[in-house]
Amino acid sequence: MSVELPKKLVCIGAGYVGGPTMAMIALKCPMIEVVVLDINQARIDAWNSDTLPIYEPGLDEVVKACRGRNLFFSTDVKKHVAEGDIIFVSVNTPTKTKGLGAGMAADLTYWESAARGIAEVSTGHKIIVEKSTVPVKTAEAVEKVLRSCAGSNFTYDVLSNPEFLAEGTAIADLTNPDRVLIGGRETPSGLKAVATLKAVYEQWIPSKQVITANLWSAELTKLAANAMLAQRISSVNALSALCESTGADIQQVANAIGMDSRVGPKFLNASVGFGGSCFQKDILNLVYICESLGLKEVAAYWKQVVDINNYQKTRFVHRMISSMFNTVSGKKIAMLGFAFKKDTGDTRETPSIDVGLGLLADNAKLCIYDPQVKEDLMRRELSMGKFEWDHPMSQAGASVSNAALVDSNVTCAATAEEACTGAHAIAILTEWDEFKTMDFEKIFASMVKPAFLFDGRNILDHAKLRKIGFVTYCIGKPLDPFLSEQGAPCP
């Protein structure tokens, strides 16, 4: 099917998905004007500055290469939506905190608002693209809003184009993706819209990697992909608990399993648990959809992936407390890492939150260091209630459920060494490369004895640490003799 490339492409939402994705399209399609929109003036100002609002390796170079040429960031939503040929919508779809489906269902308030705003200012024909992660059949709901609000001179096609980016490697993922998925209605107009968006991506991505599907398959694929990846992490983390109880080594087990070509080695690293904005949110959304459709056994199956992840974080906290003579009250604990993974500043659903709160509940004194996460963000994350991180009112400070506890028991350090000085224990919670090269002999000398080290990412040389004198715990490996002799219980 022969189609013309769009002249102007806009994206509503300047976050972790919208900003990098549009920057890459602008870089690879210099003939297309690309405008990223957001109602948050501070965020747009940051995108237009030398300090971008998100940290992602390689992103600065991409933005600076085309910003002001064919890539623009603006708060003038109405003007640019009215002018756009393709409108991506990449707004938050947080987990509901109140009402029907609270704790599981996706809150589509921002999506509905975006759809109404598009209908209000649009004329002619536009292609509207779901870029946010949304429940199956969201496109149908969006079409109903548009049909109810649009004028007689506005026509549209709604497509699903889910993102499959991994934070920390987003630019590489955008440059050479495993696949790009586009879903649309199987009508003449819908097929033409799919072909138009496909032509944009084919400016730099081989045609065979740009695959098409119907709307509902595309919407479900995103949820299913994240559920499958998270399932692998929870599976290996469940086995890590068994390894500790039997003397097996989870890294040896995972390596042997991963050599099976039917399984593969990725996402088989045992850890303190998965985090990020997508995995838990998308699985809970999937669970809610299954329950709503009467598929209770299917819902229960996927719910266990989240339950095991929560168990792993709780187990890590219990191991820390029980190992340190069953109390951390008044003890300084150095938390190294707060981002949910290395090479990103994203803290959404990071395991560090639950680990930190678990230690604070036992009156620990936390000193946190992360090379990319600012102190005010760490404090805010620890102070907010569950599922509130993605709601604007919470970000404005509406929720301060743990604020007093955090203010009196949490400090932040400028370096990892500063965080560890005078500490009773170290907890490695993010796999930043700099933690592998620290002078642990010097750090050991500065700590209270016995000095404990809990490696929640299994990135360190544990034999070397024990030789230095650390009481060392690593996930899914035979216990340190100090812990074995102590017989510390761990649920």
Coordinates of C-alpha atoms in Angstrom, one line a residue, residues 131-430:
K131 CA 1.8 4.6 23.2
S132 CA 1.0 4.2 26.9
T133 CA 0.5 0.7 28.3
V134 CA -3.3 0.3 28.4
P135 CA -5.8 -2.5 29.1
V136 CA -7.2 -4.5 26.3
K137 CA -10.1 -2.7 24.6
T138 CA -8.9 0.8 25.6
A139 CA -8.9 1.8 21.9
E140 CA -12.6 1.0 21.8
A141 CA -13.2 3.3 24.8
V142 CA -11.1 6.0 23.2
E143 CA -13.1 5.7 20.0
K144 CA -16.3 6.2 22.0
V145 CA -15.0 9.4 23.6
L146 CA -13.9 10.7 20.2
R147 CA -17.2 9.8 18.6
S148 CA -19.1 11.6 21.3
C149 CA -17.0 14.7 21.4
A150 CA -15.7 15.2 17.9
G151 CA -17.2 17.6 15.4
S152 CA -18.6 16.5 12.0
N153 CA -15.4 17.6 10.2
F154 CA -13.1 15.3 12.2
T155 CA -12.3 11.7 11.3
Y156 CA -9.7 9.4 12.9
D157 CA -8.1 6.0 13.3
V158 CA -6.9 4.7 16.6
L159 CA -3.8 2.5 16.6
S160 CA -1.9 0.6 19.3
N161 CA 1.9 0.9 19.2
P162 CA 3.1 -0.4 22.5
E163 CA 6.7 0.4 23.6
F164 CA 9.1 -2.4 24.5
L165 CA 11.9 -0.3 25.9
A166 CA 14.2 -1.2 28.8
E167 CA 15.4 1.7 30.8
G168 CA 19.1 2.0 30.7
T169 CA 19.2 0.7 27.1
A170 CA 16.3 2.7 25.7
I171 CA 18.3 4.4 23.0
A172 CA 19.8 1.2 21.8
D173 CA 16.3 -0.4 21.9
L174 CA 14.9 2.5 19.8
T175 CA 17.8 2.3 17.3
N176 CA 17.7 -1.4 16.7
P177 CA 14.5 -2.9 18.3
D178 CA 13.7 -6.6 18.4
R179 CA 10.4 -5.6 16.9
V180 CA 7.9 -2.7 16.5
L181 CA 4.3 -3.7 16.9
I182 CA 1.4 -1.7 15.3
G183 CA -2.2 -2.7 15.8
G184 CA -5.2 -1.3 14.0
R185 CA -8.7 -1.9 12.8
E186 CA -8.9 -4.3 9.9
T187 CA -10.8 -1.8 7.7
P188 CA -9.5 0.1 4.7
S189 CA -9.0 3.2 6.7
G190 CA -7.4 1.3 9.6
L191 CA -5.1 -0.6 7.3
K192 CA -4.0 2.7 5.7
A193 CA -3.3 4.2 9.1
V194 CA -1.2 1.2 10.1
A195 CA 0.7 1.4 6.8
T196 CA 1.4 5.2 7.4
L197 CA 2.9 4.6 10.9
K198 CA 4.8 1.6 9.6
A199 CA 6.3 3.8 6.9
V200 CA 7.7 6.1 9.6
Y201 CA 9.4 3.3 11.5
E202 CA 10.8 1.8 8.2
Q203 CA 12.9 4.9 7.7
W204 CA 15.5 3.1 9.9
I205 CA 14.0 -0.2 10.9
P206 CA 13.9 -3.2 8.6
S207 CA 10.4 -3.9 7.4
K208 CA 10.4 -7.5 8.7
Q209 CA 10.9 -6.1 12.2
V210 CA 7.8 -3.8 12.0
I211 CA 5.0 -6.2 12.5
T212 CA 1.2 -5.6 12.5
A213 CA -1.7 -7.1 14.3
N214 CA -5.3 -6.2 15.2
L215 CA -5.9 -3.7 17.9
W216 CA -6.7 -6.1 20.7
S217 CA -3.7 -8.3 20.0
A218 CA -1.4 -5.3 20.1
E219 CA -2.9 -4.0 23.4
L220 CA -2.6 -7.5 25.1
T221 CA 0.9 -8.2 23.8
K222 CA 2.4 -5.4 25.9
L223 CA 0.8 -6.7 29.1
A224 CA 1.7 -10.3 28.2
A225 CA 5.3 -9.4 27.4
N226 CA 6.0 -7.7 30.7
A227 CA 4.1 -10.5 32.6
M228 CA 6.3 -13.1 30.9
L229 CA 9.6 -11.3 31.7
A230 CA 8.5 -10.6 35.3
Q231 CA 7.5 -14.3 35.6
R232 CA 11.1 -15.4 34.8
I233 CA 12.5 -13.1 37.5
S234 CA 10.0 -14.3 40.1
S235 CA 10.7 -17.9 39.1
V236 CA 14.5 -17.6 39.7
N237 CA 13.9 -15.6 42.9
A238 CA 11.6 -18.4 44.2
L239 CA 14.4 -20.9 43.5
S240 CA 16.9 -18.7 45.2
A241 CA 15.1 -19.2 48.5
L242 CA 15.2 -22.9 48.0
C243 CA 19.0 -22.7 47.2
E244 CA 19.7 -21.0 50.5
S245 CA 17.9 -23.7 52.4
T246 CA 19.7 -26.6 50.6
G247 CA 23.2 -25.2 50.0
A248 CA 22.7 -24.9 46.2
D249 CA 24.0 -21.9 44.3
I250 CA 21.4 -20.0 42.3
Q251 CA 24.0 -18.6 39.9
Q252 CA 25.1 -22.2 39.0
V253 CA 21.6 -23.4 38.7
A254 CA 20.5 -20.4 36.6
N255 CA 23.6 -20.8 34.3
A256 CA 22.8 -24.4 33.7
I257 CA 19.1 -23.7 33.0
G258 CA 20.0 -20.8 30.7
M259 CA 22.2 -22.9 28.5
D260 CA 19.1 -24.7 27.4
S261 CA 18.3 -23.1 24.0
R262 CA 14.6 -23.4 24.8
V263 CA 15.0 -21.2 27.9
G264 CA 17.9 -18.9 27.3
P265 CA 20.0 -16.9 29.8
K266 CA 18.2 -13.6 30.0
F267 CA 16.2 -12.5 33.1
L268 CA 17.6 -15.3 35.2
N269 CA 19.6 -13.2 37.7
A270 CA 18.4 -13.7 41.2
S271 CA 18.0 -10.4 43.0
V272 CA 16.1 -8.5 45.8
G273 CA 13.2 -8.2 43.3
F274 CA 12.1 -6.4 40.2
G275 CA 10.9 -2.8 40.1
G276 CA 10.2 -0.2 37.5
S277 CA 7.0 1.4 36.3
C278 CA 5.7 -1.4 34.2
F279 CA 6.1 -5.0 35.6
Q280 CA 4.0 -4.8 38.7
K281 CA 1.5 -2.3 37.3
D282 CA 0.9 -4.3 34.1
I283 CA 0.6 -7.7 35.9
L284 CA -2.0 -6.3 38.3
N285 CA -3.8 -4.8 35.4
L286 CA -3.8 -8.2 33.7
V287 CA -5.0 -9.8 36.9
Y288 CA -7.9 -7.4 37.1
I289 CA -8.9 -8.0 33.5
C290 CA -8.9 -11.7 34.0
E291 CA -11.0 -11.4 37.1
S292 CA -13.4 -9.1 35.4
L293 CA -13.8 -11.7 32.6
G294 CA -14.4 -14.5 35.1
L295 CA -11.0 -16.1 34.5
K296 CA -10.2 -16.5 38.2
E297 CA -7.6 -19.3 37.8
V298 CA -5.7 -17.3 35.2
A299 CA -5.8 -14.2 37.5
A300 CA -4.5 -16.2 40.4
Y301 CA -1.6 -17.6 38.3
W302 CA -0.4 -14.1 37.3
K303 CA -1.0 -12.7 40.8
Q304 CA 1.6 -15.1 42.1
V305 CA 4.3 -13.4 40.1
V306 CA 3.7 -10.2 42.1
D307 CA 3.3 -12.1 45.4
I308 CA 6.7 -13.8 44.9
N309 CA 8.3 -10.5 44.2
N310 CA 6.9 -9.0 47.4
Y311 CA 8.0 -12.1 49.3
Q312 CA 11.6 -11.7 48.0
K313 CA 11.8 -8.1 49.2
T314 CA 10.3 -9.1 52.6
R315 CA 12.7 -12.1 52.9
F316 CA 15.7 -9.8 52.2
V317 CA 14.7 -7.5 55.0
H318 CA 14.0 -10.3 57.4
R319 CA 17.4 -11.8 56.6
M320 CA 19.1 -8.5 57.3
I321 CA 17.4 -8.0 60.7
S322 CA 17.7 -11.6 61.8
S323 CA 21.3 -11.8 60.9
M324 CA 22.1 -8.6 62.9
F325 CA 21.0 -10.2 66.2
N326 CA 17.3 -9.7 65.4
T327 CA 17.4 -5.9 65.6
V328 CA 18.6 -3.0 63.6
S329 CA 17.2 -0.4 66.0
G330 CA 19.5 2.6 66.1
K331 CA 22.0 1.0 63.7
K332 CA 23.2 2.8 60.7
I333 CA 22.5 0.9 57.5
A334 CA 24.2 2.0 54.2
M335 CA 21.8 1.6 51.3
L336 CA 23.8 1.6 48.1
G337 CA 21.5 2.3 45.2
F338 CA 18.0 3.5 45.0
A339 CA 17.1 3.4 41.3
F340 CA 15.3 0.2 40.3
K341 CA 18.2 -0.8 38.0
K342 CA 21.5 0.7 36.9
D343 CA 21.9 3.3 34.1
T344 CA 18.6 5.0 35.0
G345 CA 17.4 7.5 37.5
D346 CA 14.0 5.9 37.6
T347 CA 12.8 5.0 41.1
R348 CA 9.3 3.8 40.4
E349 CA 8.5 0.7 42.3
T350 CA 12.2 0.2 43.1
P351 CA 12.8 -2.6 45.7
S352 CA 14.8 0.0 47.7
I353 CA 11.5 1.5 48.8
D354 CA 10.1 -1.7 50.4
V355 CA 13.5 -2.6 51.8
G356 CA 14.0 0.8 53.3
L357 CA 10.6 0.9 54.8
G358 CA 11.1 -2.5 56.2
L359 CA 14.3 -1.4 58.0
L360 CA 12.7 1.8 59.1
A361 CA 9.9 -0.2 60.7
D362 CA 12.6 -1.7 63.0
N363 CA 14.0 1.8 63.8
A364 CA 17.1 1.6 61.6
K365 CA 19.0 4.7 60.6
L366 CA 19.4 4.7 56.8
C367 CA 22.1 6.5 54.8
I368 CA 21.4 6.2 51.1
Y369 CA 23.7 6.8 48.1
D370 CA 22.7 6.6 44.4
P371 CA 24.8 8.3 41.6
Q372 CA 21.7 9.3 39.6
V373 CA 18.8 9.8 42.1
K374 CA 18.4 13.1 43.9
E375 CA 17.8 13.3 47.6
D376 CA 14.4 14.9 47.4
L377 CA 13.1 12.1 45.1
M378 CA 14.4 9.4 47.5
R379 CA 12.7 11.1 50.4
R380 CA 9.5 11.5 48.5
E381 CA 9.4 7.9 47.4
L382 CA 9.9 6.6 50.9
S383 CA 7.2 9.0 52.2
M384 CA 4.4 8.1 49.7
G385 CA 1.8 5.4 50.1
K386 CA 1.7 2.4 47.7
F387 CA 0.7 3.1 44.1
E388 CA 0.8 6.9 44.7
W389 CA 4.0 7.5 42.8
D390 CA 2.3 7.9 39.5
H391 CA -0.4 10.3 40.5
P392 CA 0.3 14.0 40.2
M393 CA -1.3 15.0 43.5
S394 CA 1.1 12.7 45.3
Q395 CA 4.0 14.2 43.4
A396 CA 2.8 17.6 44.6
G397 CA 3.2 16.5 48.2
A398 CA -0.4 15.5 48.9
S399 CA 0.7 12.2 50.6
V400 CA 3.2 12.2 53.4
S401 CA 2.2 9.0 55.2
N402 CA 5.8 8.2 56.2
A403 CA 7.3 11.7 56.1
A404 CA 8.0 12.1 59.8
L405 CA 9.7 8.7 60.0
V406 CA 11.8 9.4 56.9
D407 CA 12.8 12.9 58.1
S408 CA 14.1 11.6 61.4
N409 CA 15.8 8.4 60.3
V410 CA 17.1 8.9 56.7
T411 CA 20.1 10.7 55.5
C412 CA 21.7 10.8 52.0
A413 CA 25.4 10.7 51.2
A414 CA 27.4 12.3 48.4
T415 CA 29.5 9.1 47.9
A416 CA 29.2 5.4 48.6
E417 CA 32.2 5.6 51.0
E418 CA 30.5 8.3 53.0
A419 CA 27.3 6.2 53.3
C420 CA 29.3 3.3 54.6
T421 CA 31.5 5.1 57.2
G422 CA 30.3 4.1 60.7
A423 CA 27.6 1.7 59.3
H424 CA 26.8 -1.6 60.9
A425 CA 25.7 -3.0 57.5
I426 CA 25.8 -2.3 53.7
A427 CA 22.9 -3.3 51.4
I428 CA 23.6 -3.4 47.7
L429 CA 20.2 -2.6 46.1
T430 CA 21.1 -1.4 42.6

